[in-house]
mmCIF file of C-alpha atoms and ligand atoms in Angstrom:
data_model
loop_
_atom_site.group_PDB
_atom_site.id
_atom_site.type_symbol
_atom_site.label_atom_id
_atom_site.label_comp_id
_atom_site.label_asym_id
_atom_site.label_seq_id
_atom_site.Cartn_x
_atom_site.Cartn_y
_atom_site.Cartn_z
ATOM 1 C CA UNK A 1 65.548 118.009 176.017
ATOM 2 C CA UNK A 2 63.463 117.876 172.902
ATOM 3 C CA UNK A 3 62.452 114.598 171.331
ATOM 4 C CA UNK A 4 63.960 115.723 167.777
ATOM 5 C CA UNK A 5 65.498 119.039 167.096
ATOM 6 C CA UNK A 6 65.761 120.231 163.586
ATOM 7 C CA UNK A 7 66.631 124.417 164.435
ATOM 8 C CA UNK A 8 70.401 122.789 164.035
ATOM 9 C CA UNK A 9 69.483 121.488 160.855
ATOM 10 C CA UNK A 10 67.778 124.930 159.193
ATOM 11 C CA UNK A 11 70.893 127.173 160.700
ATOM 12 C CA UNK A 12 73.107 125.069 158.804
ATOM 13 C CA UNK A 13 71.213 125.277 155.583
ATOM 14 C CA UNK A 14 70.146 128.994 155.841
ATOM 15 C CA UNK A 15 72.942 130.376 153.944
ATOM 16 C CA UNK A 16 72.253 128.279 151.129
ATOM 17 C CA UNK A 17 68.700 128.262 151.076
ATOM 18 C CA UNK A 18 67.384 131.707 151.567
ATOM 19 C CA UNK A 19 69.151 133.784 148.415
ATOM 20 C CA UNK A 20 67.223 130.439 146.261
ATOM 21 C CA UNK A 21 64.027 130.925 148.301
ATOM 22 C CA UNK A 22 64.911 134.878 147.844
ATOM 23 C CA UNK A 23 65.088 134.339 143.908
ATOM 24 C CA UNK A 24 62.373 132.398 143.494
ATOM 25 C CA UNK A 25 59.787 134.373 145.280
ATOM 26 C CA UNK A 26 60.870 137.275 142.924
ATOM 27 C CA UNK A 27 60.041 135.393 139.585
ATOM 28 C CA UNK A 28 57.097 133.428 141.191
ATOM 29 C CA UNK A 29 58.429 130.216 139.906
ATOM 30 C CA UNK A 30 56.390 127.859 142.367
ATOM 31 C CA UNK A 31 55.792 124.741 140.559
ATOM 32 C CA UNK A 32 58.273 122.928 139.252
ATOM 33 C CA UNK A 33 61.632 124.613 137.318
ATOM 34 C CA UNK A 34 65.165 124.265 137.051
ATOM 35 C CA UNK A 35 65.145 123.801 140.987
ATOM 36 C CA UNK A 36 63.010 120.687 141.316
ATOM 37 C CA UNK A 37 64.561 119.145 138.297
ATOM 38 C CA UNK A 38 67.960 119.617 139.604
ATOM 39 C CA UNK A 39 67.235 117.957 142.906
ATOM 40 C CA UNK A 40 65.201 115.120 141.430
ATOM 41 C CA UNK A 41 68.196 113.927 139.628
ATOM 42 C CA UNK A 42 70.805 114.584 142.341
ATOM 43 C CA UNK A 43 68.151 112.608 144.477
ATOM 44 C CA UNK A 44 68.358 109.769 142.000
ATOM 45 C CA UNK A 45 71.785 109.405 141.485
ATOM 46 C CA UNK A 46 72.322 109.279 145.336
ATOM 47 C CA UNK A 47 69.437 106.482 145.844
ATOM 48 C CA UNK A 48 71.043 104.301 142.172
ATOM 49 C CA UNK A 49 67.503 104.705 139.995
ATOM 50 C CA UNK A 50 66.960 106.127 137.081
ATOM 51 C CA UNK A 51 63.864 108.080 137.775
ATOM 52 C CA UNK A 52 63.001 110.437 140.805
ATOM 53 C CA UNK A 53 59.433 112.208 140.748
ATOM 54 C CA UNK A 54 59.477 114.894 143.429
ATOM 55 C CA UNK A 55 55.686 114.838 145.115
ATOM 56 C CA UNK A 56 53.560 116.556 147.386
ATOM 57 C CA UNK A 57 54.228 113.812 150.276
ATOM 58 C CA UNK A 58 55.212 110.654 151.468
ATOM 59 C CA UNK A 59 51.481 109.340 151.272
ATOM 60 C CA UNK A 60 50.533 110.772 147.952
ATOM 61 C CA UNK A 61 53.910 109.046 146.367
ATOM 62 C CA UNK A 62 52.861 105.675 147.403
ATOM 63 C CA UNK A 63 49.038 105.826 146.006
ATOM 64 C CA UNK A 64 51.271 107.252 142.713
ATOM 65 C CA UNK A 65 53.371 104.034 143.847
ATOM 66 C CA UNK A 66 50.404 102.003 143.665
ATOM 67 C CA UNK A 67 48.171 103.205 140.977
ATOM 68 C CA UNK A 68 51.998 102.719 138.999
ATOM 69 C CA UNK A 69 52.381 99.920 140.085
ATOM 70 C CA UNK A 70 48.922 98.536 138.685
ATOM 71 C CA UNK A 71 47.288 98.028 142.034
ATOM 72 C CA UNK A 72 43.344 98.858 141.312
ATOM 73 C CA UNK A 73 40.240 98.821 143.452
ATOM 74 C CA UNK A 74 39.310 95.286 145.185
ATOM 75 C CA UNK A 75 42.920 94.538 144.894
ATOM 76 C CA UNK A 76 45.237 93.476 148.229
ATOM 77 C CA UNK A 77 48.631 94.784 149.304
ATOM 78 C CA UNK A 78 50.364 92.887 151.571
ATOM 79 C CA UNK A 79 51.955 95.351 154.278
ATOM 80 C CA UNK A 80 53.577 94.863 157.970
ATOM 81 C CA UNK A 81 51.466 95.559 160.944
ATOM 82 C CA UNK A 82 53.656 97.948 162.526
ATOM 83 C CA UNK A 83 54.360 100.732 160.076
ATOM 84 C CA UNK A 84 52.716 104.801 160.429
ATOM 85 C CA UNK A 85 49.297 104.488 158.904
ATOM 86 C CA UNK A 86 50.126 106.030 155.837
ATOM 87 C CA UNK A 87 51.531 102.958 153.882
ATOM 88 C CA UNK A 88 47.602 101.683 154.403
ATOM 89 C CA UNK A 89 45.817 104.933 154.080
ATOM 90 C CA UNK A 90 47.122 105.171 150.468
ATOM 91 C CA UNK A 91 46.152 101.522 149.203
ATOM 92 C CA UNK A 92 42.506 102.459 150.726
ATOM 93 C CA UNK A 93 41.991 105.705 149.127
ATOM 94 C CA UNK A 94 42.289 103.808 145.582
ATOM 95 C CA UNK A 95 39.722 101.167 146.796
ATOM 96 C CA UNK A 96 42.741 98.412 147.450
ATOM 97 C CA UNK A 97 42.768 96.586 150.509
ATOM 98 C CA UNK A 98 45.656 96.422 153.332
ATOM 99 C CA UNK A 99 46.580 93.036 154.048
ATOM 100 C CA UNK A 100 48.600 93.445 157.505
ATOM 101 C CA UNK A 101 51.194 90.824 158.741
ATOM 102 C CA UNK A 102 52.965 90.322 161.505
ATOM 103 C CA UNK A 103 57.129 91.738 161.939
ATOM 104 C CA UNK A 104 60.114 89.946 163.378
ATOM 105 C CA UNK A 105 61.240 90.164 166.947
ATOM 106 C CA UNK A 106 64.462 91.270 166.076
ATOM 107 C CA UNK A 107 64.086 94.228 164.056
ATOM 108 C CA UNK A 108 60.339 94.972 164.298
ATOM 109 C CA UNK A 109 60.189 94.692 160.800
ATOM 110 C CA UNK A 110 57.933 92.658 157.800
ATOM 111 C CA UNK A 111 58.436 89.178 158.080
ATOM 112 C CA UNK A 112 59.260 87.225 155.489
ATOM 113 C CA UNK A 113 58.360 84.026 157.384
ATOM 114 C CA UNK A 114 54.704 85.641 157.720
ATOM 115 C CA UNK A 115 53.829 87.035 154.169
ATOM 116 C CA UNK A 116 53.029 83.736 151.776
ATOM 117 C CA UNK A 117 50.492 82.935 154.256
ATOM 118 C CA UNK A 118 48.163 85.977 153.651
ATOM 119 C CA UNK A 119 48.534 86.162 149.664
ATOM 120 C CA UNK A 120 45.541 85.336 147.917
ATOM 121 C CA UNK A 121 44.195 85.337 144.136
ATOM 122 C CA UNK A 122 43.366 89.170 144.851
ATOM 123 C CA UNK A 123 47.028 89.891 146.018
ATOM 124 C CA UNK A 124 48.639 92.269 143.470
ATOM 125 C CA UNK A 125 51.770 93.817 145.667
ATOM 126 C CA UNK A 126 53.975 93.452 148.516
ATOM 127 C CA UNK A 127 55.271 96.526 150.653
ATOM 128 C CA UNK A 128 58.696 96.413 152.534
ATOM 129 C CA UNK A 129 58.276 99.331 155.037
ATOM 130 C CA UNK A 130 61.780 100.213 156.354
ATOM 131 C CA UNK A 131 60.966 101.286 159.264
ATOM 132 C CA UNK A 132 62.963 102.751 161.557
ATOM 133 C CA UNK A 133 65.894 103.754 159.722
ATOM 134 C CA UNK A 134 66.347 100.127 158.856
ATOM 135 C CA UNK A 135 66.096 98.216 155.473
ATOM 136 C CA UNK A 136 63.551 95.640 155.706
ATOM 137 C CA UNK A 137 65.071 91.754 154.225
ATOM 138 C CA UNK A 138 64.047 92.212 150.492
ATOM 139 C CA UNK A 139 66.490 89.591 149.151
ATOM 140 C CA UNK A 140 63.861 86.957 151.226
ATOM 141 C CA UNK A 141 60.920 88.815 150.433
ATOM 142 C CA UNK A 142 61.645 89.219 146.393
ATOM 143 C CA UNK A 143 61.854 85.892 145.734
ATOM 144 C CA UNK A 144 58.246 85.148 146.883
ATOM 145 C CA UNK A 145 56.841 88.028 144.635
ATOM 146 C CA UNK A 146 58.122 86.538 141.779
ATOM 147 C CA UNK A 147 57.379 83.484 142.844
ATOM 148 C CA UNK A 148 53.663 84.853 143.112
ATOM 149 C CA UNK A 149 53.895 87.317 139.927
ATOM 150 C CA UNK A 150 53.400 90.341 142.171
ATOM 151 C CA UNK A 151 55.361 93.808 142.454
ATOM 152 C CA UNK A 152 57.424 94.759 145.278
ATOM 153 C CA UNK A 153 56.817 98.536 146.332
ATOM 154 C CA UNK A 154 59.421 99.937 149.285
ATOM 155 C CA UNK A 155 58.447 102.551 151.556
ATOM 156 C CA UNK A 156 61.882 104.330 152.160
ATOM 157 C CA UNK A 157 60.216 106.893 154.224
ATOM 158 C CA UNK A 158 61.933 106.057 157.231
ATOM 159 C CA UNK A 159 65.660 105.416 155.597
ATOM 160 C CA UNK A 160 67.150 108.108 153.490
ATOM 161 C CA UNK A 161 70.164 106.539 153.129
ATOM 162 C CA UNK A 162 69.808 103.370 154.388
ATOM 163 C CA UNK A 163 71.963 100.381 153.225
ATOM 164 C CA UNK A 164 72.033 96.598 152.916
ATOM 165 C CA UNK A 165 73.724 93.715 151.329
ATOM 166 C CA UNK A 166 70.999 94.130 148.798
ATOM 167 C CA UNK A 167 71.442 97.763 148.219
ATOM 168 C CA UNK A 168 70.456 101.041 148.685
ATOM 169 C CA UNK A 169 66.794 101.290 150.633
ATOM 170 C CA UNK A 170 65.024 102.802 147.542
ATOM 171 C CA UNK A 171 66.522 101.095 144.786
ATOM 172 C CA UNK A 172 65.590 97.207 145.449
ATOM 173 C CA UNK A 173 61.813 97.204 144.620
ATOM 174 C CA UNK A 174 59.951 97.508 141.184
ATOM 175 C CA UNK A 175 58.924 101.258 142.994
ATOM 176 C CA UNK A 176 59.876 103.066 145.776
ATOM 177 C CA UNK A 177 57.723 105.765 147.840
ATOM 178 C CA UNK A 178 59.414 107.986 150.359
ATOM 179 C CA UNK A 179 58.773 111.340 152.459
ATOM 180 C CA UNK A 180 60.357 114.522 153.286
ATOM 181 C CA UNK A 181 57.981 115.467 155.889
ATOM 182 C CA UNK A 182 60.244 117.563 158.488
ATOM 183 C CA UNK A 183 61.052 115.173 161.056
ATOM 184 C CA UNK A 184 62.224 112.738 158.609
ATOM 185 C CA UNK A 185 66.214 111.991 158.012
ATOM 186 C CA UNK A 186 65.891 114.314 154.895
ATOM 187 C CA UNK A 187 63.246 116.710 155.675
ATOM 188 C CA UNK A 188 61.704 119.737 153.996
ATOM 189 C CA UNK A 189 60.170 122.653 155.235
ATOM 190 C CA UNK A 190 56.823 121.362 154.963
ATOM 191 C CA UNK A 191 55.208 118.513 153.087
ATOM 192 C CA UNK A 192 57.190 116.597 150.807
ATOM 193 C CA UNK A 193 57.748 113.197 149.136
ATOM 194 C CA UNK A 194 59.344 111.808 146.277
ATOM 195 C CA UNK A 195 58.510 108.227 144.150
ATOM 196 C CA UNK A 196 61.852 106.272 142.607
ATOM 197 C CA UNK A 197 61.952 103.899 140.050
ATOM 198 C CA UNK A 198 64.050 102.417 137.281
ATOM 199 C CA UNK A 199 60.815 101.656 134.809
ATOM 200 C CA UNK A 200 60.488 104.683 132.280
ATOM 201 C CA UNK A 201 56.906 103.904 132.164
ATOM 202 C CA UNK A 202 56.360 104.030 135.267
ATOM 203 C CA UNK A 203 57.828 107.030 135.866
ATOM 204 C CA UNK A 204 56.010 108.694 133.112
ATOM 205 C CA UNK A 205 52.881 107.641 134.595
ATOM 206 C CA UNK A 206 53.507 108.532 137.959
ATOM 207 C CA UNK A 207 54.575 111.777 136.819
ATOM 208 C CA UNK A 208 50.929 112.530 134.526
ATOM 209 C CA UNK A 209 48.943 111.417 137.532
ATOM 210 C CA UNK A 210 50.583 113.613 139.963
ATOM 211 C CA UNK A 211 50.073 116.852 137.096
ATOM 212 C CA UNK A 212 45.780 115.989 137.193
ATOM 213 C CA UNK A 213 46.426 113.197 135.274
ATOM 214 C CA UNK A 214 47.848 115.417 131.911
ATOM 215 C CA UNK A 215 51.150 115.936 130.621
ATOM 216 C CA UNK A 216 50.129 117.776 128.005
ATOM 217 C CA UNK A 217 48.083 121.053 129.158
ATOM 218 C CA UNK A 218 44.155 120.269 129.272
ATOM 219 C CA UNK A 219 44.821 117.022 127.885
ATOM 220 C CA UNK A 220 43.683 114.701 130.626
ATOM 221 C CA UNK A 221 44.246 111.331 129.571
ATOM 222 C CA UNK A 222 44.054 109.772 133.356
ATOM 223 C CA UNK A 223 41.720 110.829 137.081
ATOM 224 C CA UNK A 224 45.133 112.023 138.022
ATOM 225 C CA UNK A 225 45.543 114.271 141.154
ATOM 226 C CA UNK A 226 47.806 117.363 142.154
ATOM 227 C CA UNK A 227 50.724 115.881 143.784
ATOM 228 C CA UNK A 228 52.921 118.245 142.582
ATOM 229 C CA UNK A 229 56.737 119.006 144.982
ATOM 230 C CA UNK A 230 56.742 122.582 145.591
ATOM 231 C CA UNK A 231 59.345 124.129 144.173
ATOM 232 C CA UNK A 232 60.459 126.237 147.318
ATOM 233 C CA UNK A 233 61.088 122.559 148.703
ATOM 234 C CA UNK A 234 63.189 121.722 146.360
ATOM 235 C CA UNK A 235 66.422 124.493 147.720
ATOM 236 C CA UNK A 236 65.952 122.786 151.088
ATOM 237 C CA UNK A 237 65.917 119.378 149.788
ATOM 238 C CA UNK A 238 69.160 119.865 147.834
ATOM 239 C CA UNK A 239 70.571 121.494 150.520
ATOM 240 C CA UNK A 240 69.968 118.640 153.101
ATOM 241 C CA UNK A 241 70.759 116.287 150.953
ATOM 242 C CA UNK A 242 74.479 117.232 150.412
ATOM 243 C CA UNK A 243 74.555 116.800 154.132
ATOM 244 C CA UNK A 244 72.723 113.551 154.868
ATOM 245 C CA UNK A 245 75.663 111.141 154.504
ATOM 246 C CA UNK A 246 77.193 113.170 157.231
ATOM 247 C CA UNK A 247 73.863 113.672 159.345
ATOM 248 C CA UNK A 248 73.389 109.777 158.867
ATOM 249 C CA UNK A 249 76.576 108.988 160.662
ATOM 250 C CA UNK A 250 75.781 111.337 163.359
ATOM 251 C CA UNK A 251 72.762 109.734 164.332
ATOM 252 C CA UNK A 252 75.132 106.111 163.940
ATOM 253 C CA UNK A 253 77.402 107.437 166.427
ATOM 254 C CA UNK A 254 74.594 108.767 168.714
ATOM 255 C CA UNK A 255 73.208 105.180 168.129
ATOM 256 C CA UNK A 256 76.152 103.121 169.116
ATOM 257 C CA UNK A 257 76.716 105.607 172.107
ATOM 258 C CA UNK A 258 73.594 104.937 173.267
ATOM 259 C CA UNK A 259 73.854 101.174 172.863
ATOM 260 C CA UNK A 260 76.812 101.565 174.837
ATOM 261 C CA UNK A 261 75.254 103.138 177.503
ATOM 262 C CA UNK A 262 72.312 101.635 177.495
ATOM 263 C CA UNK A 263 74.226 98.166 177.972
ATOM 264 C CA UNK A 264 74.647 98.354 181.706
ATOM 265 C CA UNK A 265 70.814 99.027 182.298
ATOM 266 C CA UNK A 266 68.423 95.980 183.054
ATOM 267 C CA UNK A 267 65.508 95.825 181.501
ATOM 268 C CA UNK A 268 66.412 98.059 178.137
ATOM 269 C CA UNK A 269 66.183 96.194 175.455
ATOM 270 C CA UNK A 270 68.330 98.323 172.385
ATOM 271 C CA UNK A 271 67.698 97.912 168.940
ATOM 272 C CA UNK A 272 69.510 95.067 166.923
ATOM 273 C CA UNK A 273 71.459 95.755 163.510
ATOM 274 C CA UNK A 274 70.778 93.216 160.658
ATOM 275 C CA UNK A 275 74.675 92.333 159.998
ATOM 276 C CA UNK A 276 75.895 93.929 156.974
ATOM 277 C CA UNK A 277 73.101 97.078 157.104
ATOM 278 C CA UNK A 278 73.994 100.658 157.251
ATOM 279 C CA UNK A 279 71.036 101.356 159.482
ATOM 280 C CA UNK A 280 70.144 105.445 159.548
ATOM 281 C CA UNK A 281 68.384 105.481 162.696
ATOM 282 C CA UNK A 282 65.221 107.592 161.633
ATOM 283 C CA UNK A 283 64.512 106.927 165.568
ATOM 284 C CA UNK A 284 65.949 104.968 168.021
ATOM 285 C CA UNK A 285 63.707 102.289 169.951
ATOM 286 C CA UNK A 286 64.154 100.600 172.884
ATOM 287 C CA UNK A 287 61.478 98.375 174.417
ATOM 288 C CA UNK A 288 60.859 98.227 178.262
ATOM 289 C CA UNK A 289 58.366 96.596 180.803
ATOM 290 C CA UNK A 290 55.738 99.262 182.351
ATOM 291 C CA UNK A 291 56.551 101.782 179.166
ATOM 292 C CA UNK A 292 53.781 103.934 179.796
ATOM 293 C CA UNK A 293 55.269 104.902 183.658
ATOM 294 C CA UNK A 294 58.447 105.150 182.076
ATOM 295 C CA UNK A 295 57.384 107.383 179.511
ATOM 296 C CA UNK A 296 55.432 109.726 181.941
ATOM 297 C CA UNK A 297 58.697 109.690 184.424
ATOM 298 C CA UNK A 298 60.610 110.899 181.483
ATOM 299 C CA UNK A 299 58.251 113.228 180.532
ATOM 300 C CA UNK A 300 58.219 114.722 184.293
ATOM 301 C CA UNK A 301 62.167 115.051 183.991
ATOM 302 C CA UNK A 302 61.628 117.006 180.555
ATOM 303 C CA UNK A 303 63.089 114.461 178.423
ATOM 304 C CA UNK A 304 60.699 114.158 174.752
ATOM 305 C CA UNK A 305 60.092 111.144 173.376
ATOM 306 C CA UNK A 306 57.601 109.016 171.405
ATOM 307 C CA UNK A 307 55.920 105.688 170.231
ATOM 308 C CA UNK A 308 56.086 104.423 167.191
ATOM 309 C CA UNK A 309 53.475 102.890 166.995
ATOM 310 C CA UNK A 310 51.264 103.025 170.594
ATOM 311 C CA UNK A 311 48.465 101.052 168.348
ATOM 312 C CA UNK A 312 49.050 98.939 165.597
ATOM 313 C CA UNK A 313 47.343 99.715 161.964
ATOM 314 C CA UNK A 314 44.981 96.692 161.436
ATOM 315 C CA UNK A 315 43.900 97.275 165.061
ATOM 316 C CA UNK A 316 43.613 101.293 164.590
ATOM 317 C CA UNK A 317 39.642 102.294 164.875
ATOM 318 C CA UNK A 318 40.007 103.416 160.611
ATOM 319 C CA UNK A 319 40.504 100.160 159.803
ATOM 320 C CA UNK A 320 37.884 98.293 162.627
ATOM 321 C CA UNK A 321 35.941 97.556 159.506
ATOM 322 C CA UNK A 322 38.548 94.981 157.895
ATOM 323 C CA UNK A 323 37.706 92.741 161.096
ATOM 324 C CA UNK A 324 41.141 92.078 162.454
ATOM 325 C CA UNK A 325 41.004 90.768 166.126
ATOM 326 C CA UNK A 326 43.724 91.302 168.906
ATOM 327 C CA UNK A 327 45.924 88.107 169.137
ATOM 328 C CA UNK A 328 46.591 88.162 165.359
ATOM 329 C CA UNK A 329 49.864 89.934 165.147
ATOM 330 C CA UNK A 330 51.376 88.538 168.416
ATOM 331 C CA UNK A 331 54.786 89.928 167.996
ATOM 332 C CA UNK A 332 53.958 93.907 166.608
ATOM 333 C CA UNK A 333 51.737 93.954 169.620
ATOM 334 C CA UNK A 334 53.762 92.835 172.459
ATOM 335 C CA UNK A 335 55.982 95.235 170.958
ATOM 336 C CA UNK A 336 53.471 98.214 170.901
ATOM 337 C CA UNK A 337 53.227 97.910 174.270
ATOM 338 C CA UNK A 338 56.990 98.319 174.985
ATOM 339 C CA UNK A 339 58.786 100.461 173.247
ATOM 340 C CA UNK A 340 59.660 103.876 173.566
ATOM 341 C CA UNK A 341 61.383 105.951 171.097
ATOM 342 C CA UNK A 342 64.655 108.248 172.520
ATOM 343 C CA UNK A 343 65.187 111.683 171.541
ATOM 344 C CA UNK A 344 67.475 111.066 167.965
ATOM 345 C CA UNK A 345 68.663 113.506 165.959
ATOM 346 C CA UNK A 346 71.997 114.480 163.876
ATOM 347 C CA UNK A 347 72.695 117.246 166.583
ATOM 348 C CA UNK A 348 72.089 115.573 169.425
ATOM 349 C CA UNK A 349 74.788 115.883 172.066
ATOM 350 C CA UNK A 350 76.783 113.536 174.200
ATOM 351 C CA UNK A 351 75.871 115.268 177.186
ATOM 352 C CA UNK A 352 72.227 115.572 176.192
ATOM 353 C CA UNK A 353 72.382 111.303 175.519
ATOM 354 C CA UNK A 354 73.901 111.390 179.281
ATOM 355 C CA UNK A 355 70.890 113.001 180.543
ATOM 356 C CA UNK A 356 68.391 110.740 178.763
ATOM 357 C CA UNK A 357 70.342 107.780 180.202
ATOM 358 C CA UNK A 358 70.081 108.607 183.545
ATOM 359 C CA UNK A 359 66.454 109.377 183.458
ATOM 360 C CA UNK A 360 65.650 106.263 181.293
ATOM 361 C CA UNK A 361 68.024 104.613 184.778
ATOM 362 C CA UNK A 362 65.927 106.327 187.634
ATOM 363 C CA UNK A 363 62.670 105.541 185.617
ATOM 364 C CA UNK A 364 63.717 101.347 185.340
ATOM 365 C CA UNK A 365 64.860 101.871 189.094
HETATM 366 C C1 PLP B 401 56.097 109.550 157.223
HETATM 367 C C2 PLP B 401 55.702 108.239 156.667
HETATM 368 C C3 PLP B 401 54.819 108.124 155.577
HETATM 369 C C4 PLP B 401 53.985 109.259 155.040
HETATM 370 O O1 PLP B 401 54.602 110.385 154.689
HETATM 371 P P1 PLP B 401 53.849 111.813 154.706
HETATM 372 O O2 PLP B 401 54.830 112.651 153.981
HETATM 373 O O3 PLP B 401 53.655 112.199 156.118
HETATM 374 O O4 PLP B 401 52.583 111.660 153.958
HETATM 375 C C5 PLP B 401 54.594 106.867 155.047
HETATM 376 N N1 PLP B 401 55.178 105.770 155.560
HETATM 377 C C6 PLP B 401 55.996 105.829 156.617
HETATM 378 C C7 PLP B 401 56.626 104.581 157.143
HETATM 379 C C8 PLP B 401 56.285 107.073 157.219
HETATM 380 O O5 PLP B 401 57.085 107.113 158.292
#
């Protein structure tokens, strides 16, 4: 019982992919081309931007995301505590700073509540993560960057798809990163990432720093990088994507059916749903007392599944040199210690669910 299965996902694409992957290989087309073009703007007219830059990953797009967005060395970004490393790792490795705060009970996500509190003179941006599968509350969290003159940057990794009553996860900041690393709700076959945006300039930018910094060849006009999508990504992309509306609403009904069956279970707590959000359920997490003797009783019955996060970012050993303390993000680390992410994928089957229940129901006791 695997924690995420994605053979399902390549059988179904295989026809489709391997006669582009077949073509390509024969003209050596490997960077960009008709192929990466094509998904970038089927990508941004299912997202609602104007501008999609196909990218070597989820990380790399959001230091394009940030350099974009104007966020320079000695600058802070405001982030949650509980997101995957990444959305700091990329502010560092331009010389900005990670400003962590804490995340809401509920939904384990930025909160609102918790972010004017940390901005300072040096505070440039604000990053939504939407973690989960969720879209984090940017109608409360735009008003205080403009309040503050700062620009809101989303990390979509974790929500292809995702909806709320502001919109589509992707589309509601001034830039939005987002990955295609394998495991995520639209995955490639290998590294992947993409950066949306409605600002033309922006876009242009992002794109010349992710081509070395040069859109004209040997004409550097920025210390750009390689961040370049591959095109044999780009078959597998457009592939999945045509499919994710339908893969989305698997993993919805695999969601309510395990809230369903989860219900009668003490001590599971299931995820909430904001009202009004099309949550895509990148991974579904429950929180529990005792996790890690859960988790190890699961693992003995052959069950897979995973923590997102076990340790929180500001608390991670990379970042012991920003001097955060335990006790300063009471809420994301209660949680840490709790939950426990269930096998959750498109393919996953009603009788495979039934097995994780009644695991997850002898481990509780
Ligand atoms: C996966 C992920 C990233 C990084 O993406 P990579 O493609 O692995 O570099 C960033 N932020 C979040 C929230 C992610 O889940």
């Amino acid at each position: 019982m695997p924690f995420l299965d994605l053979a399902a996902q390549q059988a179904e694409i295989a026809d489709e992919v391997l006669p582009v992957w077949q073509r390509q290989f024969a003209s050596a087309g490997f960077i960009g081309g008709a192929e990466v073009e094509a998904f970038e703007q089927e990508y941004a007219d299912y997202i609602g931007v104007d501008h999609v830059i196909g990218v070597s990953n989820g990380t790399d797009a959001l230091e394009l995301a940030y350099r974009a967005a104007g966020v320079e060395a000695g600058d802070e970004v405001i982030m949650p505590a509980n997101t995957f490393i990444a959305t700091a790792e990329a502010a560092s490795r331009i010389g900005a700073v990670p400003v962590f705060v804490d995340v809401d009970d509920d939904h384990l996500l930025i909160d609102p509540d918790a972010i004017e509190a940390a901005i300072t003179d040096r505070t440039r941006a604000i990053v939504p993560v939407h973690l989960f599968g969720q879209t984090a509350p940017v109608e409360r969290i735009t008003p205080i960057a403009d309040r503050h003159g700062l620009v809101l940057i989303e990390d979509a990794a974790q929500s292809q798809g995702a909806t709320s009553a502001a919109g589509r996860a992707g589309a509601l900041g001034r830039i939005a990163a987002t990955s295609f690393y394998p495991g995520k709700n639209l995955g490639a076959a290998g590294d992947a990432g993409a950066v949306m945006t409605d600002d033309a300039d922006a876009a242009a930018l992002i794109r010349n720093l992710a081509a070395h910094g040069s859109s004209v060849k040997y004409v550097h006009d920025h210390i750009g990088m390689n961040a370049r999508l591959d095109a044999i990504q780009a078959p597998v992309l457009r592939a999945k994507l045509r499919r994710l509306d339908r893969w989305n609403q698997a993993r919805r009904a695999a969601a309510a059916r395990y809230a369903e069956l989860l219900a009668d279970i003490d001590g599971v707590r299931v995820p909430a749903v904001h009202p009004g959000n099309e949550d895509v359920w990148h991974l579904y997490v429950v929180r529990v007392s005792e996790r890690d003797r859960v988790m190890a009783e699961l693992g003995e019955a052959g069950i897979g599944v995973g923590i997102h996060y076990p340790t929180i970012v500001p608390l991670a050993d990379a970042y012991a040199g920003l001097g955060y303390r335990r006790g300063q993000f009471p809420v994301a680390e209660a949680a840490a210690d709790r939950i426990l992410s269930l096998p959750m994928f498109p393919h996953l089957t009603a009788a495979q669910q039934d097995v994780v229940v009644a695991a997850l129901h002898q481990a509780i006791g």
